[in-house]
Coordinates of C-alpha atoms and ligand atoms in Angstrom, one line a residue:
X2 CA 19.7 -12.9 20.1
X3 CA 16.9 -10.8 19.1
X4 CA 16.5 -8.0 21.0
X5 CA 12.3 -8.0 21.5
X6 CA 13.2 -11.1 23.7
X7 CA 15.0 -8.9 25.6
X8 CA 11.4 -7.3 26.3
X9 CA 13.0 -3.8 25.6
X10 CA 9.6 -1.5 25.6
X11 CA 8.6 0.3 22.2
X12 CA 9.6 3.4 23.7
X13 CA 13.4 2.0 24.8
X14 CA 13.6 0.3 21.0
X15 CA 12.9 3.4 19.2
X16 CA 15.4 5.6 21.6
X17 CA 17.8 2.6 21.0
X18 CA 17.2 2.8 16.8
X19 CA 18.3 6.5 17.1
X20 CA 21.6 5.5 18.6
X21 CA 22.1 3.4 16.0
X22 CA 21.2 6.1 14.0
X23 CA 23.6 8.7 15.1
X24 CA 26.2 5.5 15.0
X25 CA 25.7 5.2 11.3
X26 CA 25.9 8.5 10.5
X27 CA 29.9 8.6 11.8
X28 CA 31.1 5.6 9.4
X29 CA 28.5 7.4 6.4
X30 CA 30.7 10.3 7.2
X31 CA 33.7 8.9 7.6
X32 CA 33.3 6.7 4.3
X33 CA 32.2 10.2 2.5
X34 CA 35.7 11.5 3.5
X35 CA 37.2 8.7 2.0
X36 CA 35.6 9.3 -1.5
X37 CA 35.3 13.1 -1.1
X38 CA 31.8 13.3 -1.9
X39 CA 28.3 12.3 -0.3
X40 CA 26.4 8.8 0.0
X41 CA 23.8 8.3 -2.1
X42 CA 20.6 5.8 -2.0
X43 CA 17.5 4.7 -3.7
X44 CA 14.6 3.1 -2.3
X45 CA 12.2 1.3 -4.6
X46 CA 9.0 0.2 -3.6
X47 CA 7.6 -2.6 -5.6
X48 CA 3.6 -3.3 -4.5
X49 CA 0.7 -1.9 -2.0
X50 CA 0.3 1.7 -0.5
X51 CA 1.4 -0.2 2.9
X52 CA 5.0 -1.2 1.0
X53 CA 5.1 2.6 -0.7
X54 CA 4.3 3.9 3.3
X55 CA 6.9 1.6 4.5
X56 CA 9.3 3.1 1.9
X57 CA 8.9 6.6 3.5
X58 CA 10.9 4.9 6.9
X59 CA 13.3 3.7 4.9
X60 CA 13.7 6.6 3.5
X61 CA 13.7 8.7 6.6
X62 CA 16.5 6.9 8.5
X63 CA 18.8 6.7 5.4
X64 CA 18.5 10.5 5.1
X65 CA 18.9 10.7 9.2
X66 CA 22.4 8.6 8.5
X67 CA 23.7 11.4 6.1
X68 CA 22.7 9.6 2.6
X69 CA 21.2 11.9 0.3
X70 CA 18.6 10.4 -1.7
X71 CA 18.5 9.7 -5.7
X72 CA 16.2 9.0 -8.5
X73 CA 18.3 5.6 -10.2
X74 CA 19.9 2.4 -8.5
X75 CA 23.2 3.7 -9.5
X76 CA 23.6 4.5 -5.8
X77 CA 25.8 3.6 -2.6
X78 CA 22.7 2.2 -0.7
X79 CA 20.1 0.0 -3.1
X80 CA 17.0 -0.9 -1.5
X81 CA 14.3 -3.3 -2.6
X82 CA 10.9 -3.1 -0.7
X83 CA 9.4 -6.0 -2.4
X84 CA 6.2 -7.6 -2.4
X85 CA 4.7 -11.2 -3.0
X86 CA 1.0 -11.0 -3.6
X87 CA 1.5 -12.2 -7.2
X88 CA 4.0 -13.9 -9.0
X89 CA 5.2 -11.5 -11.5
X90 CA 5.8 -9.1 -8.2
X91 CA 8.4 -11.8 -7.5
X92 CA 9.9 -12.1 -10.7
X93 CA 10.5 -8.5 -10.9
X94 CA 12.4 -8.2 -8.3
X95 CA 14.8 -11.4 -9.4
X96 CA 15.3 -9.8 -12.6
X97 CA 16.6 -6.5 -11.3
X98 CA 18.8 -8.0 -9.0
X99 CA 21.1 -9.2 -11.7
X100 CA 21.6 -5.7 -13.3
X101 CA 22.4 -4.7 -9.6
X102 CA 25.3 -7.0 -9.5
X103 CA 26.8 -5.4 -12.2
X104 CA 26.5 -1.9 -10.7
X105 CA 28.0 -3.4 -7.6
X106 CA 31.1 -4.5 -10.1
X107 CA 31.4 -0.4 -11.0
X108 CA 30.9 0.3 -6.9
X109 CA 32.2 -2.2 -5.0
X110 CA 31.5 -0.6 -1.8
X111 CA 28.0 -0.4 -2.9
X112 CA 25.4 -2.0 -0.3
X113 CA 21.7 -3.8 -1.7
X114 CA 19.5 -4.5 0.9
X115 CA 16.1 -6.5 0.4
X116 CA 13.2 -6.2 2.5
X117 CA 9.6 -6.5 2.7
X118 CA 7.1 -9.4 2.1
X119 CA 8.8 -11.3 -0.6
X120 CA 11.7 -12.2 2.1
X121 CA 9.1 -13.5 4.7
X122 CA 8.5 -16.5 2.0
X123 CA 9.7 -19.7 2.4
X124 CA 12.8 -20.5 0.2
X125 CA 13.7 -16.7 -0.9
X126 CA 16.2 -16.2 1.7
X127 CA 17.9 -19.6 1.3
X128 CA 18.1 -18.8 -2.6
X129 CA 19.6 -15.4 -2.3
X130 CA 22.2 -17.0 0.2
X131 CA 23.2 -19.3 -2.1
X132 CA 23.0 -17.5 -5.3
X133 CA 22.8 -13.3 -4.7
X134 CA 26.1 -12.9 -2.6
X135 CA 26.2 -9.7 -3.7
X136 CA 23.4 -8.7 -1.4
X137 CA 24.2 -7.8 1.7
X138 CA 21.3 -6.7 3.8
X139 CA 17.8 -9.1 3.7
X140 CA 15.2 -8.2 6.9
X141 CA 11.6 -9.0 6.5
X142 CA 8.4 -7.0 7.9
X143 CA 8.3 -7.3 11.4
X144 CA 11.6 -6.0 12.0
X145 CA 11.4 -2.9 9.8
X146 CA 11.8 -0.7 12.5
X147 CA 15.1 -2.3 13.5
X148 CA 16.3 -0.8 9.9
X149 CA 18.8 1.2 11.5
X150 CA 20.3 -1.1 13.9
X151 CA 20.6 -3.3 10.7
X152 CA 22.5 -0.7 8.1
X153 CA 24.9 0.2 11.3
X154 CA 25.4 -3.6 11.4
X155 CA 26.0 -3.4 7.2
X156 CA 28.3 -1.1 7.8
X157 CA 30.5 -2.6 10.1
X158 CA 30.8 -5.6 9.0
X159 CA 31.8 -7.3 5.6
X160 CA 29.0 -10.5 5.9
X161 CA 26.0 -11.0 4.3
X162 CA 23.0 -9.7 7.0
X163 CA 19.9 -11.8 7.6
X164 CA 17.4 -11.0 9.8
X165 CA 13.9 -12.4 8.9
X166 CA 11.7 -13.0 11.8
X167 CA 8.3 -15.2 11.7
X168 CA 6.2 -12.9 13.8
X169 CA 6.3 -9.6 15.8
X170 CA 3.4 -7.9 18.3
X171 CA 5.7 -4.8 19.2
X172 CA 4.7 -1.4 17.0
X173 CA 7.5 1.0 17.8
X174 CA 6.4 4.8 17.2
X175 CA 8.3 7.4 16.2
X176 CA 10.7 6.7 14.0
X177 CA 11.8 9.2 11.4
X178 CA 9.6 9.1 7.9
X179 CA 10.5 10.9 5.2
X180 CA 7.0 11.2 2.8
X181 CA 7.2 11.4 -1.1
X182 CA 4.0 14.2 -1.3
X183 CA 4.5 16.7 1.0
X184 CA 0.5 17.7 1.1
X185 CA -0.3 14.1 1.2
X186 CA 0.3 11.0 3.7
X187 CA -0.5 7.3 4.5
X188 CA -0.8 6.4 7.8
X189 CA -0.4 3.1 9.1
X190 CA -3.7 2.3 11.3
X191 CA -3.5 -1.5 11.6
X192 CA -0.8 -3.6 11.2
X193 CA -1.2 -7.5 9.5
X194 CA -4.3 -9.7 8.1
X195 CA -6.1 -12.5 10.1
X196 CA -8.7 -13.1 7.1
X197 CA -7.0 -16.2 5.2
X198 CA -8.4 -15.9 2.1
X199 CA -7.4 -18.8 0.4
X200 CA -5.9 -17.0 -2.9
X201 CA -3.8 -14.6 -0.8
X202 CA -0.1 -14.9 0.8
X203 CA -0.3 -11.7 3.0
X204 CA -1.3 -13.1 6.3
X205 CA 1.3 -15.5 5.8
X206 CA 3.9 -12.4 5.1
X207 CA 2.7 -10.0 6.9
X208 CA 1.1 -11.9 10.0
X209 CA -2.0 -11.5 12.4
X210 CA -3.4 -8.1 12.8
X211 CA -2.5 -5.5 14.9
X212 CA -3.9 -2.1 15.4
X213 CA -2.6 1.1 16.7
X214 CA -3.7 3.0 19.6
X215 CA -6.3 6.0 18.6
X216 CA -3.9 8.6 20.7
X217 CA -1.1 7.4 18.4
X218 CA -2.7 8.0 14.9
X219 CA -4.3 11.2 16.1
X220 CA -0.6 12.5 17.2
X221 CA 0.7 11.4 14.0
X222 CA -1.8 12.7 11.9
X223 CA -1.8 16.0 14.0
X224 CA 1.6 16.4 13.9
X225 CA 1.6 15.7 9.7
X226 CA -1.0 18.6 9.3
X227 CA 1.1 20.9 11.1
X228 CA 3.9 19.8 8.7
X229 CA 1.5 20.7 5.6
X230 CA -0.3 17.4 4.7
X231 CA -4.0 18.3 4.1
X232 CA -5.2 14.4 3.0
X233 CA -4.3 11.2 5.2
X234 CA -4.7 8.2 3.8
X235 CA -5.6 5.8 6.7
X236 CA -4.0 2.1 6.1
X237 CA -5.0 -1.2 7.1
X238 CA -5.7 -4.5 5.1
X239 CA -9.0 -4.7 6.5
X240 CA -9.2 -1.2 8.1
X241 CA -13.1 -2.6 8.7
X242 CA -11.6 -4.8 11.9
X243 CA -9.8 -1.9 13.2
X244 CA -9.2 -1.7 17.0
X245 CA -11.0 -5.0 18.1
X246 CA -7.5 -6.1 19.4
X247 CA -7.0 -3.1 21.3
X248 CA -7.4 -3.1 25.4
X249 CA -9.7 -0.6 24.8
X250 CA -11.6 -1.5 21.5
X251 CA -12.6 1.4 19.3
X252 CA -14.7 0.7 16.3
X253 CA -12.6 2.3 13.1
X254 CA -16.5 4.2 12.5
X255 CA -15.2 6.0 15.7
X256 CA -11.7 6.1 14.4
X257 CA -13.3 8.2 11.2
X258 CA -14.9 10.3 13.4
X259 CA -11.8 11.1 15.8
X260 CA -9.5 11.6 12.7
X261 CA -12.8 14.1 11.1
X262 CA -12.2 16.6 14.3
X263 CA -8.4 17.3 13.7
X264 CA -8.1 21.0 12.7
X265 CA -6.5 21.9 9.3
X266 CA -6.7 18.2 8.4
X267 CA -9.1 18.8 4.6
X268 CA -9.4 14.8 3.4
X269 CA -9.6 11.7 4.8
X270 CA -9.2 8.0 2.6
X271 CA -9.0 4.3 3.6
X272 CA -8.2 1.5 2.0
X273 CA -9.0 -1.4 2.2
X274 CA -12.6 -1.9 3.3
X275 CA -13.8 -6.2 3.8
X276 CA -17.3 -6.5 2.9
X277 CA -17.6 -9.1 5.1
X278 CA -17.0 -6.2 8.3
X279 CA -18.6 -3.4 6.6
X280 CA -20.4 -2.0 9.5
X281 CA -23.7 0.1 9.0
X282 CA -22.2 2.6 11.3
X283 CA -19.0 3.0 9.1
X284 CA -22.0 4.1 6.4
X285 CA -23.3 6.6 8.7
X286 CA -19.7 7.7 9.7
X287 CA -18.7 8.3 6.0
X288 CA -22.1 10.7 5.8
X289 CA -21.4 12.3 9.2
X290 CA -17.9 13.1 8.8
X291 CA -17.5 16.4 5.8
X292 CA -13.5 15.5 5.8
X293 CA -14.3 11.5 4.4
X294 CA -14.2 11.7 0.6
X295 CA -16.9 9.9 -1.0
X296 CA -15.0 6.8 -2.3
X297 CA -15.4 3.5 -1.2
X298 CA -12.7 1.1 -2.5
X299 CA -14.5 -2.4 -1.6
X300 CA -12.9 -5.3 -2.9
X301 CA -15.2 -7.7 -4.5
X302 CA -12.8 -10.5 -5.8
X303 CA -15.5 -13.0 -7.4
X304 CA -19.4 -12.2 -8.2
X305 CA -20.2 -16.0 -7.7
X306 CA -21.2 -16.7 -4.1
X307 CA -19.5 -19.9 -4.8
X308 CA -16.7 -19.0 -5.7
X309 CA -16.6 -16.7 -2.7
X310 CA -17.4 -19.1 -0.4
X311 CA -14.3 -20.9 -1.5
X312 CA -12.2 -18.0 -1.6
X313 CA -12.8 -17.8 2.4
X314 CA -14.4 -14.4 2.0
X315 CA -17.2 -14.7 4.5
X316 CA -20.0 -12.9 2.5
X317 CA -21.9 -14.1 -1.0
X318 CA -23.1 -11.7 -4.0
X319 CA -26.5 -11.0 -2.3
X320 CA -24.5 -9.1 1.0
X321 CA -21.9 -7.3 -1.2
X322 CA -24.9 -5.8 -3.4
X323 CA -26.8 -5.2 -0.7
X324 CA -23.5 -3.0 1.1
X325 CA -23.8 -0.9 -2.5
X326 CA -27.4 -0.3 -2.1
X327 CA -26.8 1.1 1.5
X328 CA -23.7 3.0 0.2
X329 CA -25.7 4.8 -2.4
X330 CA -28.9 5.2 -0.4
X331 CA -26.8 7.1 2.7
X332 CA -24.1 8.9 0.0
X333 CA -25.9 9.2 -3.8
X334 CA -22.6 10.0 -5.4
X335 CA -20.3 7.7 -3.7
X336 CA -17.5 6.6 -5.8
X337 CA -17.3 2.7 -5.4
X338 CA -14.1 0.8 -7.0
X339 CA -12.8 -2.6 -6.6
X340 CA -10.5 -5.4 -6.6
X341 CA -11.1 -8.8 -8.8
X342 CA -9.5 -12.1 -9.5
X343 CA -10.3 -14.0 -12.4
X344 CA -9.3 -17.3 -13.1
X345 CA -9.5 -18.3 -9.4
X346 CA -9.3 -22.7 -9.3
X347 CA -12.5 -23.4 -10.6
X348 CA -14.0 -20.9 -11.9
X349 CA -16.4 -21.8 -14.4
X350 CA -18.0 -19.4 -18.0
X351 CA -21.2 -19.5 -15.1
X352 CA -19.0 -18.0 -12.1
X353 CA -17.5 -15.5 -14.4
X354 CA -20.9 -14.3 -15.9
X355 CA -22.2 -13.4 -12.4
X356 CA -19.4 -11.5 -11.7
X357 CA -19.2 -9.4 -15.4
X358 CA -23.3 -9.0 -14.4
X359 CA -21.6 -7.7 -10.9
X360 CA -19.9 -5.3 -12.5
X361 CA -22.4 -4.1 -14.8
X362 CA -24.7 -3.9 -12.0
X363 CA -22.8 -2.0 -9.9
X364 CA -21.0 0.0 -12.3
X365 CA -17.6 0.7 -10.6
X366 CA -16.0 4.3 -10.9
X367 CA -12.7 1.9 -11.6
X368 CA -11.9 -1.9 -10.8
X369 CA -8.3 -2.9 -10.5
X370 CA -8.5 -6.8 -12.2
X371 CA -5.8 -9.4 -11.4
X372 CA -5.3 -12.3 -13.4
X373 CA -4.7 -15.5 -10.3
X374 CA -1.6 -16.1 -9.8
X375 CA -1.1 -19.6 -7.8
X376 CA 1.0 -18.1 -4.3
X377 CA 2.8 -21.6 -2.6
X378 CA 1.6 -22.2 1.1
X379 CA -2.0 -20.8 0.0
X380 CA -4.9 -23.0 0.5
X381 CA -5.7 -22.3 -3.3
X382 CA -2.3 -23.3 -4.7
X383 CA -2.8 -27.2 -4.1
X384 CA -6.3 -27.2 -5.5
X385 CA -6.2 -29.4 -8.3
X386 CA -9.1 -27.5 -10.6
X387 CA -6.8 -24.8 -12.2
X388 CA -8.1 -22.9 -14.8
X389 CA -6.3 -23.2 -17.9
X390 CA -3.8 -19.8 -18.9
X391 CA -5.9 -19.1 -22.5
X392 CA -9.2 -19.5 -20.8
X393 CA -8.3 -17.0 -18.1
X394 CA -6.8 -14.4 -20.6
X395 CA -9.7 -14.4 -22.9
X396 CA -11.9 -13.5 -19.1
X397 CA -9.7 -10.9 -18.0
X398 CA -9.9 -9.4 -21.5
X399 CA -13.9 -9.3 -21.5
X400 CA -13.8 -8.0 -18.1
X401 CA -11.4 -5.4 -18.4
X402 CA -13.1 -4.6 -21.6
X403 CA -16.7 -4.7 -19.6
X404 CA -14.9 -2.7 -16.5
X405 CA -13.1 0.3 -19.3
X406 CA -16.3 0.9 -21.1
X407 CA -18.1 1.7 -17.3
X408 CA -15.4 3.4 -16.4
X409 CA -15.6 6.2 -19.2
X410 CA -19.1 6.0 -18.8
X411 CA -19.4 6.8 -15.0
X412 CA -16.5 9.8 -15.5
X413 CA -18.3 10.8 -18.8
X414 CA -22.0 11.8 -16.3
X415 CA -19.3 13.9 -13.9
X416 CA -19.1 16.7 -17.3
X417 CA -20.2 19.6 -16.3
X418 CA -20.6 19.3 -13.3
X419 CA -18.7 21.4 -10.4
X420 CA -16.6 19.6 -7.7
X421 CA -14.1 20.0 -4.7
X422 CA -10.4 19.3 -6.2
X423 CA -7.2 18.8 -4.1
X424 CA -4.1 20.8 -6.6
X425 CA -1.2 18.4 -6.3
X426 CA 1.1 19.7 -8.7
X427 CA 2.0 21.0 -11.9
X428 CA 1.1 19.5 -14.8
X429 CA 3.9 17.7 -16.1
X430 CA 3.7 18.4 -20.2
X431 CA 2.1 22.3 -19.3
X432 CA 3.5 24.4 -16.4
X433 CA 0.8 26.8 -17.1
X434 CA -1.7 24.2 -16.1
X435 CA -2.4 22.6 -12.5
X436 CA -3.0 18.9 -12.0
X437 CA -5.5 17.8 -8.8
X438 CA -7.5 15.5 -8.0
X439 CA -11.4 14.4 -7.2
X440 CA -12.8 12.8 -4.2
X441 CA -13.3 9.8 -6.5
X442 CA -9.6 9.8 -7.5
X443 CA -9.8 11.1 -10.7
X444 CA -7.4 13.8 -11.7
X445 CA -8.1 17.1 -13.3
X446 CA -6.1 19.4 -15.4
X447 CA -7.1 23.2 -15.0
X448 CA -5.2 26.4 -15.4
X449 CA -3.3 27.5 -12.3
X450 CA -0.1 28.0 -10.3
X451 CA 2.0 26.1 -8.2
X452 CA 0.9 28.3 -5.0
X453 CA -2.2 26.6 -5.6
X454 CA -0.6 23.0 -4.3
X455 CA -2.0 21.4 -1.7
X456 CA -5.5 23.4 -1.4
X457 CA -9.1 22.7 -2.1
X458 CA -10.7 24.2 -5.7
X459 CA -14.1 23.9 -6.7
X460 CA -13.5 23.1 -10.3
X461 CA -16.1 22.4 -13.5
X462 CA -15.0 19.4 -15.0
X463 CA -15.7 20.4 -18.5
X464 CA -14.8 17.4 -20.7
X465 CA -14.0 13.9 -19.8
X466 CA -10.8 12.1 -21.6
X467 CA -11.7 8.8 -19.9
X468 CA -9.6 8.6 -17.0
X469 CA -8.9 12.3 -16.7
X470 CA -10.8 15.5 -17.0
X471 CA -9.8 19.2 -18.3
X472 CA -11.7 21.6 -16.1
X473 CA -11.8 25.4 -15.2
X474 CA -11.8 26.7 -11.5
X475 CA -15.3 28.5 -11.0
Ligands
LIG520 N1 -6.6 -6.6 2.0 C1 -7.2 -6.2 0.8 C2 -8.5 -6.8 0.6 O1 -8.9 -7.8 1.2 O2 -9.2 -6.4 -0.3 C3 -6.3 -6.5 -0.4 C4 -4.9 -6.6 -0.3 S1 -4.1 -7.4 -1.7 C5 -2.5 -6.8 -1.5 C6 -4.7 -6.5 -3.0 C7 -5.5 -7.3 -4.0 O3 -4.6 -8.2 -4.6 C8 -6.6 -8.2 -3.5 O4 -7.8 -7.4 -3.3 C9 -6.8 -9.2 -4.6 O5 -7.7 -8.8 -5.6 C10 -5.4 -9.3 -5.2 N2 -4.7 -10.6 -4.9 C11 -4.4 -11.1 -3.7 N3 -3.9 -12.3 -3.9 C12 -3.9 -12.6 -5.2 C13 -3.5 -13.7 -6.0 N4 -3.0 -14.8 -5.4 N5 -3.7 -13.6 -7.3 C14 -4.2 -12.5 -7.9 N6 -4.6 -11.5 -7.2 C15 -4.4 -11.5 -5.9
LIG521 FE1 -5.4 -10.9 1.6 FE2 -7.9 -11.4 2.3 FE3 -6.2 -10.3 4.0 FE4 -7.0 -8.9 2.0 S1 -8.3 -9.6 3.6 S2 -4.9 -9.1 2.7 S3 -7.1 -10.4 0.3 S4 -6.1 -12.4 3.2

């Protein structure tokens, strides 16, 4: 029986995950006896900035158990955080689990665990039962933070573990995270999508939305500054909608300008903003608050209204334009990047001109273009107007080709010009050089030490390479 019908509180399920825990940690210890060295494990995080934050639990309550963390899969713990939003995410995944299975020959103790959206689809988990017995540990996303309840239950016992759930309301706090950049975190705000676009899988995976209380995020975030981070990240798939659900609503405007008064906190990001909620008040937030970086990552997916409309998006080319217009009147040098789909069912040469004019028109900083990929159990997969593979290709070429050229374009009229940088580490080709980045996400390679890490430079970007600058600390 799962334990949240038991109705155990968030506070009693995270006291009971550190049992397990500290349960774990005898048979990792006893089992390191027996092979007179230490556990080892690697997490790999295959999709979103949600998975990669994820990951950082993962990793956290391995390290609690004892395991000491490595770089490759030839390790005593393998763990898959996959993800489903395209196909190819899927297929990645498939393909590496066969060279697993012949590291598990070499290690037979070896344990693969798989977690993470890809299991919350229908048909996965009955195809790794019947034909990836080697893996012995499959959870999904709503019981992530049961992780270590579930490697205790690996560890005891010789069967294949399965524990996918359909849905989950509980958020359990506190758990241990270990974070990949130590000057730099995500931070979970929201939880879940309740948008149904028709193209995507992830309220199906990752179910309805959720938010989490202000007091929460604040003590996380405070408690991450104190540990060194200087730029939060703030999470959500439509951070835009944040805290309606709550029993006291907070608008996530207010949520910007909460986060904006922490002390020693330098940068705040979000991702990912909905047009369709884009509040006026979020506009005048992003001015208000001196911490917000000037970036807005606003997802455009189609520049034909109609397409839009039948993409479920809730707002048509004339709104989203009119968002940029409000973006740049309030904050003049606003980043703005984007997501889009081409090849959607349907889409005509005439839907795909408006949204190359799109593009033009708003000239985006960056655009991340995805090629559709048809996700079963979507209301797009069954529509019978599919747009054939060579058409879509010869699109997503011109776009990206359209999107590149803007690109270089927009980071070319940033020469010369000084701006605030955030060091992040040393350059990886020249140690005498310093690598950081831009409020618009950009990096910048400058002379400089690695005591410089983690602070705020104003550097002159004195030549653009195209996606990256050389610069010179004024
Ligand atoms: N919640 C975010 C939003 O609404 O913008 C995006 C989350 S999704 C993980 C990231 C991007 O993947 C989307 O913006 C969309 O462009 C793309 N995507 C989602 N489903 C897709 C599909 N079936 N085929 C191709 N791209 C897809
Ligand atoms: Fe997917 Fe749309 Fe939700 Fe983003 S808002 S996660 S694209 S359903």
């Amino acid at each position: 029986m799962r334990d949240f019908e038991l109705n155990l509180t968030p506070e009693q399920e995270s006291k009971k995950q550190y049992e397990y825990m500290e349960k774990a940690k005898e048979l990792v210890s006893i089992k390191e006896k027996e092979l007179g060295r230490k556990l080892t494990f690697s997490v790999v995080t295959f999709g979103c900035q949600m998975n990669a934050r994820d990951s950082e639990k993962l990793v956290g309550i391995l390290t609690e158990m004892g395991y000491v963390e490595v770089e490759d899969e030839h390790a005593d713990f393998v763990m898959y955080n996959t993800c489903t939003v395209r196909e190819n995410a899927d297929n990645k995944v498939w393909g590496r689990l066969g060279y697993l299975q012949s590291y598990k020959k070499k290690n037979p103790h070896m344990i693969i665990g798989l977690c993470g959206c890809m299991m919350q689809e229908p048909g996965v988990v009955e195809k790794l039962k019947k034909s990836y017995k080697h893996v012995n540990l499959i959870f999904g996303t709503h019981n992530i933070y049961k992780f270590a309840e579930l490697v205790y239950r690996c560890l005891s016992s010789n069967k294949q573990i399965i524990d996918v759930w359909k849905e989950n309301d509980k958020i359990v706090e506190d758990l241990p995270i270990k974070r990949k950049f130590k000057f730099k975190s995500g931070v979970n705000i929201m939880f879940g999508c309740n948008n149904f676009c028709s193209y995507c899988i992830v309220p199906y995976v990752r179910g309805r939305e959720k938010s989490r209380e202000p007091k929460d995020i604040i003590r996380e975030i405070e408690g991450l500054v104190a540990d060194g981070v200087c730029e939060v990240m703030l999470l959500g798939q439509n951070v835009n909608s944040y805290g309606k659900n709550l029993d006291n609503p907070m608008s996530f405007a207010n949520l910007l300008r909460e986060v904006n008064k922490i002390e020693g906190l330098k940068r705040i990001r979000f991702m990912t903003s909905h047009p369709k909620d884009l509040s006026d008040d979020l506009i005048l937030a992003m001015k208000e608050c001196d911490k917000v970086c000037g970036h807005m990552h606003l997802p455009l997916q189609s520049g034909s209204s109609r397409i839009l409309k039948v993409m479920n998006r809730h707002y048509d080319k004339e709104k989203y334009l009119d968002i940029v217009r409000k973006l740049r009147e309030a904050i003049p040098d606003i980043a703005i990047t984007t997501d889009i789909i081409v090849g959607f069912p349907g889409e005509t040469e005439e839907d795909f001109e408006e949204t190359l004019n799109v593009v033009k028109e708003v000239e985006y900083d960056s655009a991340f273009t995805f090629i559709y990929s048809k996700r079963t159990g979507t209301p797009a997969a069954t529509m019978d107007n599919q747009v054939p593979h060579d058409v879509i290709k010869d699109r997503f070429n011109r776009l990206l080709k359209v999107v590149q050229e803007i690109s270089a374009k927009k980071a070319k009229s940033l020469e010369g010009k000084v701006v605030p940088v955030l060091v992040e580490g040393l350059n990886e080709h020249d140690d005498s050089l310093v690598t950081g980045r831009l409020e618009n996400n950009l990096v910048v390679h400058f002379k400089g030490t690695e005591d410089m890490i983690g602070q705020i430079y104003n550097v002159k970007l004195e030549e653009s390479k195209g996606f990256y600058f050389l610069g010179g600390i004024v």
